[in-house]
Amino acid sequence: KNEEERAHYDWVCYVAMFICIFGLIPLPFAGYWLMKEVYAFRQQMGITLMGGIMAWLFIIQAVMIGLLFFAANSYLHNGMARVKGSHRYMKYCKYMILLLICCFTMWMTPHTIVMTPAELKVMGGAQHPIVGHFGVMSAKNTAVNLMITTTILCFLLYQKANKKITVPWATVGNCWISAIFVGAAVNIIFLGVYGYFLPANVRVGLSVPQVTTTLTTLFAGTAINISMFKDSESYGDIQWGTQSKVGTYAIFLLAISFTWLMGLMGYIRSAVRLFWHVTEVVRDNSVDAYTLTIGEAGKMLSFNTLFVWTQFVVVFWVGSLTGKKVAEKAPDAVPVPAQQQQ
């Protein structure tokens, strides 16, 4: 309603955004770890998830994760507009968005999906002769690690947007950061391509050096970037409260996508048991032992997301009722004691 409140909530979104980014970066790694444990326990469960009746749910999951990365980068790009001196790095934003689009397309490409016999006949098999090559884990690991690396680069540029680096080794530091990111991209792509020439059981192990490369880029790049801020000069204060509408939409998209994705993965984790209470131990023989269709699952997840955010709105609204302070009106005149009036 006023500039002070807009500036305050803009700053709140800024803090929440960086918390989300640090929570987003390890999210794919945690997913790979979970699937590794699932395959180690029972391969059939992994096949059911990745190539069976739940394959389309994992495609939806890939789309949601892509939305998270797009929302995070969109917020950072639009947030640069309120930072003086950010014009130096705005020219790189379009290339980062292009790279995200390419990686996102590869990330959401399925390997095999459930199809009718007629569809199988038209395509010539369960795997597309061209697009199917982008559905294997070598391509997907490469895509998601490049998306994370791009987000890290965007974060570092946002960090130094309003700072004029004055340390003597500024040029060397920038060269080191550039070399780290270029080397990381080359290594991630090389390992992804190399994985196509290895058996599937060996190819899985390549995700470890790719993840190590990404994490090294995160920690080394951030450490060098922060070290360069010593005795730096500021181009000006951040203009809080001037966030664009696109940046505001991005922060809401990030929050909604996170909530929806949490519900989706919770449903997948539960539904992979199929008709078992405890997998292969206690069977569910009730009439309700069935798996929801994709449409039914989507409706339930959307309802749960709406219900959660409605609760948040109600809680904050109730809190605002007790938090409002009424300004006390100063008396028009100071009362004079009776002794002084005589």
XYZ file of C-alpha atoms in Angstrom:
342
model
C 0.000 0.000 0.000
C 2.974 2.307 0.499
C 6.645 2.396 -0.435
C 7.816 1.227 2.974
C 5.693 -1.924 2.857
C 6.657 -2.641 -0.759
C 10.336 -2.321 0.132
C 9.904 -4.588 3.174
C 8.118 -7.375 1.309
C 10.503 -7.078 -1.629
C 13.365 -7.703 0.798
C 11.448 -10.630 2.359
C 11.027 -12.198 -1.093
C 14.724 -11.661 -1.764
C 15.716 -13.561 1.401
C 13.180 -16.330 0.772
C 14.411 -16.647 -2.797
C 17.990 -17.366 -1.803
C 16.827 -19.882 0.799
C 14.879 -21.601 -1.991
C 17.900 -21.563 -4.310
C 20.097 -23.278 -1.741
C 17.289 -25.783 -1.194
C 16.784 -26.262 -4.936
C 20.398 -27.019 -5.869
C 20.676 -30.353 -3.957
C 17.130 -31.432 -4.909
C 18.054 -33.438 -8.072
C 20.944 -35.091 -6.222
C 18.561 -36.236 -3.489
C 16.251 -37.638 -6.173
C 19.062 -39.646 -7.750
C 20.049 -40.996 -4.339
C 16.465 -42.059 -3.657
C 16.153 -43.859 -7.005
C 19.513 -45.549 -6.448
C 18.187 -46.958 -3.173
C 14.928 -48.019 -4.855
C 16.761 -49.894 -7.621
C 19.110 -51.463 -5.048
C 16.110 -52.757 -3.084
C 14.034 -54.020 -6.014
C 14.617 -53.305 -9.687
C 10.966 -53.912 -10.519
C 9.985 -50.919 -8.375
C 12.382 -48.714 -10.333
C 10.994 -49.985 -13.636
C 7.445 -49.291 -12.424
C 8.457 -45.713 -11.558
C 10.619 -44.802 -14.537
C 9.209 -46.933 -17.354
C 5.892 -48.352 -16.182
C 2.532 -46.977 -15.139
C 4.156 -44.017 -13.352
C 6.428 -42.954 -16.198
C 4.205 -39.986 -17.095
C 4.269 -38.821 -13.491
C 8.039 -38.584 -13.717
C 7.689 -36.540 -16.897
C 5.402 -34.188 -14.952
C 8.023 -34.139 -12.186
C 10.671 -33.152 -14.740
C 8.452 -30.307 -15.953
C 7.935 -29.060 -12.393
C 11.673 -29.105 -11.650
C 12.262 -27.217 -14.892
C 9.718 -24.620 -13.771
C 11.622 -24.220 -10.498
C 14.854 -23.452 -12.335
C 13.130 -21.078 -14.749
C 11.394 -19.270 -11.880
C 14.634 -18.914 -9.895
C 16.599 -17.570 -12.859
C 13.737 -15.303 -13.944
C 13.593 -13.754 -10.479
C 17.356 -13.159 -10.450
C 17.339 -11.663 -13.959
C 14.436 -9.334 -13.186
C 15.850 -8.548 -9.752
C 18.971 -7.106 -11.393
C 16.852 -4.230 -12.673
C 16.645 -2.775 -9.154
C 20.420 -3.012 -8.660
C 22.586 -0.157 -9.907
C 25.452 -1.395 -12.050
C 23.667 -4.571 -13.167
C 23.614 -3.387 -16.801
C 27.088 -4.904 -17.146
C 25.698 -8.436 -16.839
C 22.187 -8.147 -18.287
C 23.511 -9.003 -21.764
C 24.345 -12.540 -20.583
C 20.816 -13.310 -19.372
C 19.426 -14.257 -22.777
C 22.186 -16.830 -23.329
C 21.560 -18.391 -19.930
C 17.826 -18.623 -20.680
C 18.598 -20.272 -24.047
C 20.826 -22.829 -22.324
C 18.108 -23.506 -19.739
C 15.551 -24.101 -22.503
C 17.827 -26.621 -24.273
C 18.615 -28.434 -21.026
C 14.967 -28.401 -19.951
C 13.900 -29.970 -23.254
C 16.449 -32.743 -22.786
C 15.583 -33.144 -19.109
C 11.863 -33.782 -19.754
C 12.356 -36.129 -22.735
C 11.178 -39.638 -21.749
C 13.127 -42.774 -22.605
C 10.144 -45.061 -23.052
C 6.488 -44.429 -22.281
C 3.358 -46.540 -22.089
C 1.893 -46.747 -25.609
C -0.760 -48.648 -27.533
C 0.271 -51.323 -30.065
C -0.650 -48.951 -32.903
C 1.631 -46.231 -31.521
C 4.461 -48.729 -31.092
C 4.068 -49.812 -34.710
C 4.137 -46.256 -36.055
C 7.248 -45.332 -34.063
C 9.026 -48.588 -34.820
C 9.543 -49.652 -31.207
C 9.274 -48.492 -27.609
C 12.125 -46.007 -28.058
C 12.129 -43.197 -30.609
C 15.077 -43.644 -33.025
C 16.312 -40.061 -32.490
C 14.618 -38.391 -29.536
C 14.908 -41.551 -27.436
C 18.666 -41.025 -27.078
C 17.965 -37.937 -24.967
C 15.842 -39.980 -22.556
C 18.695 -41.978 -21.019
C 20.325 -40.927 -17.759
C 23.539 -39.772 -19.445
C 21.615 -36.991 -21.184
C 19.436 -36.194 -18.181
C 22.369 -36.012 -15.742
C 24.153 -33.697 -18.148
C 21.084 -31.503 -18.574
C 20.270 -31.073 -14.881
C 23.903 -30.410 -13.906
C 24.162 -27.740 -16.603
C 20.927 -26.179 -15.335
C 22.296 -26.087 -11.792
C 25.620 -24.641 -13.010
C 23.767 -21.944 -14.957
C 21.749 -21.046 -11.862
C 24.966 -20.790 -9.827
C 26.456 -18.444 -12.442
C 23.328 -16.292 -12.371
C 23.554 -16.157 -8.571
C 27.205 -15.016 -8.688
C 26.419 -12.288 -11.235
C 23.572 -11.066 -9.028
C 25.960 -10.977 -6.064
C 28.461 -8.701 -7.786
C 25.951 -6.608 -9.780
C 26.191 -3.444 -7.653
C 29.837 -3.819 -6.640
C 32.873 -2.232 -8.207
C 35.740 -4.639 -7.600
C 38.883 -2.849 -6.424
C 41.206 -5.675 -5.376
C 44.463 -5.788 -7.412
C 43.795 -9.318 -8.596
C 40.269 -8.586 -9.924
C 41.166 -9.578 -13.496
C 42.805 -12.787 -12.317
C 39.793 -13.590 -10.147
C 37.353 -13.088 -13.027
C 39.542 -15.280 -15.242
C 39.533 -17.994 -12.577
C 35.746 -17.872 -12.259
C 35.349 -18.014 -16.051
C 37.782 -20.933 -16.268
C 35.952 -22.809 -13.514
C 32.567 -22.508 -15.245
C 33.880 -23.263 -18.730
C 35.856 -26.240 -17.431
C 32.841 -27.499 -15.494
C 30.591 -27.281 -18.576
C 33.154 -29.090 -20.743
C 33.652 -31.827 -18.148
C 29.912 -32.342 -17.594
C 29.217 -32.560 -21.342
C 32.200 -34.880 -21.928
C 31.068 -37.270 -19.192
C 27.532 -37.206 -20.587
C 28.680 -38.095 -24.107
C 31.150 -40.682 -22.794
C 28.306 -42.414 -20.972
C 26.757 -43.479 -24.291
C 29.758 -45.749 -24.941
C 29.518 -47.565 -21.589
C 27.201 -50.329 -20.349
C 24.211 -49.157 -18.325
C 25.535 -50.546 -15.031
C 28.806 -48.626 -15.490
C 27.166 -45.493 -16.881
C 25.322 -44.862 -13.608
C 28.653 -44.233 -11.879
C 29.351 -41.194 -14.074
C 26.769 -39.196 -12.135
C 29.232 -38.994 -9.220
C 31.968 -37.016 -11.062
C 29.286 -34.829 -12.686
C 27.797 -33.967 -9.302
C 31.284 -33.405 -7.886
C 32.032 -31.006 -10.738
C 28.845 -29.040 -10.083
C 29.441 -28.793 -6.335
C 33.081 -27.791 -6.885
C 31.878 -25.027 -9.182
C 29.428 -23.848 -6.528
C 31.888 -23.690 -3.636
C 34.980 -22.549 -5.543
C 33.118 -19.931 -7.589
C 31.306 -18.525 -4.556
C 34.526 -18.419 -2.488
C 36.444 -16.502 -5.178
C 33.490 -14.197 -5.811
C 33.132 -13.279 -2.123
C 36.900 -12.815 -1.735
C 36.820 -10.216 -4.513
C 34.324 -8.105 -2.541
C 36.989 -6.971 -0.069
C 37.184 -3.154 -0.040
C 34.807 -3.054 -3.022
C 32.884 0.097 -3.877
C 29.119 0.148 -4.265
C 27.366 1.550 -7.327
C 24.424 2.422 -5.073
C 21.909 0.931 -2.699
C 19.478 -1.725 -3.890
C 16.185 -0.047 -4.752
C 13.849 -2.205 -2.690
C 10.203 -2.100 -3.673
C 10.855 -1.643 -7.405
C 10.646 -5.323 -8.343
C 8.956 -5.880 -11.707
C 5.681 -7.786 -12.037
C 7.474 -10.617 -13.833
C 9.803 -11.060 -10.846
C 6.798 -11.118 -8.504
C 5.079 -13.742 -10.659
C 8.304 -15.779 -10.627
C 8.459 -15.878 -6.822
C 4.829 -17.055 -6.657
C 5.478 -19.654 -9.366
C 8.452 -20.928 -7.372
C 6.389 -21.287 -4.190
C 3.431 -22.991 -5.883
C 5.680 -25.317 -7.909
C 7.605 -26.355 -4.809
C 4.382 -27.220 -2.985
C 2.898 -29.106 -5.943
C 6.159 -31.005 -6.523
C 6.347 -32.043 -2.868
C 2.848 -33.490 -3.122
C 3.652 -35.233 -6.415
C 6.766 -36.957 -5.113
C 4.974 -37.927 -1.912
C 2.237 -39.559 -3.981
C 4.788 -41.358 -6.181
C 6.658 -42.653 -3.143
C 3.417 -44.023 -1.694
C 1.873 -45.290 -4.944
C 4.921 -47.342 -5.988
C 3.815 -49.930 -3.405
C 0.889 -50.696 -5.751
C -1.311 -53.295 -3.960
C 0.941 -53.731 -0.918
C 0.681 -52.164 2.539
C 4.330 -53.174 3.033
C 6.034 -54.115 -0.218
C 6.074 -57.901 -0.656
C 5.258 -58.401 3.057
C 1.645 -57.322 3.737
C -0.714 -57.359 0.752
C -3.646 -54.933 0.457
C -6.672 -57.066 -0.463
C -9.282 -54.343 0.005
C -11.480 -53.048 -2.817
C -9.730 -49.681 -2.582
C -6.353 -51.130 -3.556
C -5.941 -49.359 -6.887
C -3.687 -46.721 -8.380
C -5.143 -43.341 -9.323
C -5.101 -42.238 -12.923
C -2.893 -39.292 -13.863
C -5.930 -37.019 -14.060
C -7.258 -38.031 -10.645
C -3.810 -37.676 -9.079
C -3.363 -34.236 -10.654
C -6.711 -33.022 -9.328
C -5.936 -34.248 -5.811
C -2.467 -32.668 -5.857
C -3.866 -29.353 -7.091
C -6.545 -29.399 -4.388
C -3.940 -30.113 -1.683
C -1.726 -27.276 -2.970
C -4.663 -24.855 -2.975
C -5.688 -26.004 0.508
C -2.166 -25.521 1.919
C -1.828 -22.025 0.501
C -5.319 -21.094 1.665
C -4.230 -22.055 5.170
C -1.121 -19.870 4.823
C -3.227 -16.913 3.721
C -5.657 -17.349 6.612
C -2.816 -17.645 9.165
C -1.078 -14.498 7.915
C -4.399 -12.636 7.734
C -5.217 -13.509 11.348
C -1.707 -12.502 12.364
C -2.106 -9.151 10.642
C -5.241 -8.408 12.662
C -3.347 -8.524 15.955
C -0.185 -6.960 14.587
C -1.663 -3.660 13.452
C -0.752 -0.787 15.755
C -2.961 2.246 16.043
C -0.975 5.450 16.255
C -1.650 7.261 19.489
C -2.887 10.808 19.036
C -0.975 13.405 21.007
C -3.118 15.593 23.306
C -3.921 19.058 22.017
C -2.782 20.756 25.243
C -0.733 19.786 28.265
C -2.961 19.647 31.388
C -1.974 22.096 34.108
C -2.010 20.880 37.747
C -4.623 22.498 40.021
C -1.938 23.950 42.301
C -0.431 25.909 39.397
C -3.811 27.295 38.341
C -4.362 29.111 41.674
